[in-house]
XYZ file of C-alpha atoms in Angstrom:
111
model
C 64.837 -88.785 81.297
C 61.959 -87.954 79.621
C 61.978 -85.659 76.054
C 59.203 -84.041 73.465
C 59.904 -82.708 70.759
C 57.669 -80.008 68.898
C 58.565 -78.210 65.263
C 56.875 -75.715 64.404
C 56.685 -73.137 61.228
C 57.360 -69.365 61.361
C 60.176 -67.247 59.418
C 60.721 -65.690 63.292
C 62.558 -69.030 64.649
C 66.225 -66.784 66.220
C 63.888 -63.890 66.710
C 61.283 -65.711 69.399
C 65.053 -68.330 70.407
C 66.648 -64.880 71.487
C 63.254 -63.986 72.560
C 62.396 -67.057 74.905
C 66.910 -67.186 76.189
C 66.566 -63.543 77.054
C 63.366 -63.856 78.856
C 64.146 -67.449 81.123
C 67.862 -65.898 81.048
C 66.458 -62.612 83.610
C 66.314 -66.193 86.193
C 67.037 -69.135 84.719
C 70.882 -70.748 83.056
C 70.805 -69.922 79.071
C 72.741 -70.350 76.362
C 72.117 -68.963 72.620
C 73.436 -67.878 69.942
C 71.214 -66.327 66.461
C 70.545 -70.501 65.387
C 70.255 -72.868 68.527
C 69.527 -71.882 72.416
C 69.609 -73.837 75.843
C 67.352 -73.643 79.065
C 68.105 -74.958 82.399
C 65.437 -75.398 84.395
C 65.350 -77.211 87.509
C 63.543 -80.056 86.661
C 65.004 -80.074 83.350
C 65.829 -78.450 80.412
C 64.708 -77.021 76.619
C 66.492 -76.988 73.211
C 65.960 -74.629 70.818
C 66.865 -74.696 67.604
C 65.577 -72.304 64.685
C 66.338 -72.904 60.762
C 65.516 -69.910 57.958
C 61.014 -71.956 57.890
C 61.307 -72.986 61.446
C 61.676 -73.248 65.288
C 62.453 -76.571 66.719
C 62.496 -77.256 70.728
C 63.292 -81.067 72.808
C 62.159 -80.408 76.438
C 63.723 -82.960 78.733
C 63.191 -84.003 82.198
C 61.481 -85.791 85.029
C 57.965 -83.395 85.057
C 57.978 -83.476 80.875
C 53.704 -82.123 81.411
C 55.417 -78.873 83.552
C 58.016 -78.377 81.138
C 55.557 -78.746 78.010
C 53.429 -75.998 79.051
C 56.223 -73.565 80.945
C 57.733 -73.786 77.680
C 54.780 -73.698 75.103
C 52.611 -70.689 77.240
C 55.242 -68.674 76.987
C 55.888 -68.718 73.508
C 52.954 -68.982 71.338
C 52.644 -65.308 74.197
C 55.415 -64.323 72.237
C 54.669 -65.246 68.961
C 50.956 -64.438 69.351
C 51.082 -62.339 66.386
C 51.658 -65.464 64.139
C 48.821 -67.105 65.982
C 51.620 -70.203 66.637
C 50.510 -73.366 68.383
C 52.978 -75.393 69.911
C 52.172 -79.282 70.053
C 54.654 -81.862 71.609
C 55.173 -85.205 70.568
C 56.857 -87.771 73.288
C 60.219 -89.724 72.564
C 60.076 -93.400 72.767
C 62.641 -94.249 74.520
C 65.276 -96.705 72.780
C 67.422 -99.246 75.383
C 71.107 -99.659 73.920
C 73.480 -101.602 75.201
C 77.712 -100.458 76.226
C 79.689 -102.586 77.473
C 77.184 -105.248 79.036
C 75.197 -102.370 80.640
C 71.506 -101.092 79.108
C 71.184 -97.268 79.447
C 67.974 -95.270 77.261
C 67.905 -92.863 74.721
C 65.507 -91.957 72.926
C 64.326 -90.889 69.121
C 61.393 -89.223 67.529
C 60.598 -89.584 63.763
C 59.439 -87.732 61.179
C 60.774 -84.131 62.483
């Protein structure tokens, strides 16, 4: 599974998180509160996290391009007054050994 992240400066992160989750919640499984959310798709998922001055997104799945475009297009539409630009950074997989087998996890620096 692959992963991309994005962090944007905005004073309205909680508002956009709720809008995204309510919108996709009409047709997809979602869970959210004022600070975090999760949207599930058949081809992956999106985790959202808001802070006082930012909104962070993390998409993971087999079709990153599709997830990135889907989430970015909706968020940019919801935040049109701020003209937010969603810029994704693909996380590099890191191989770790656990109990004799290798597993892959992802890391992202400078978030």
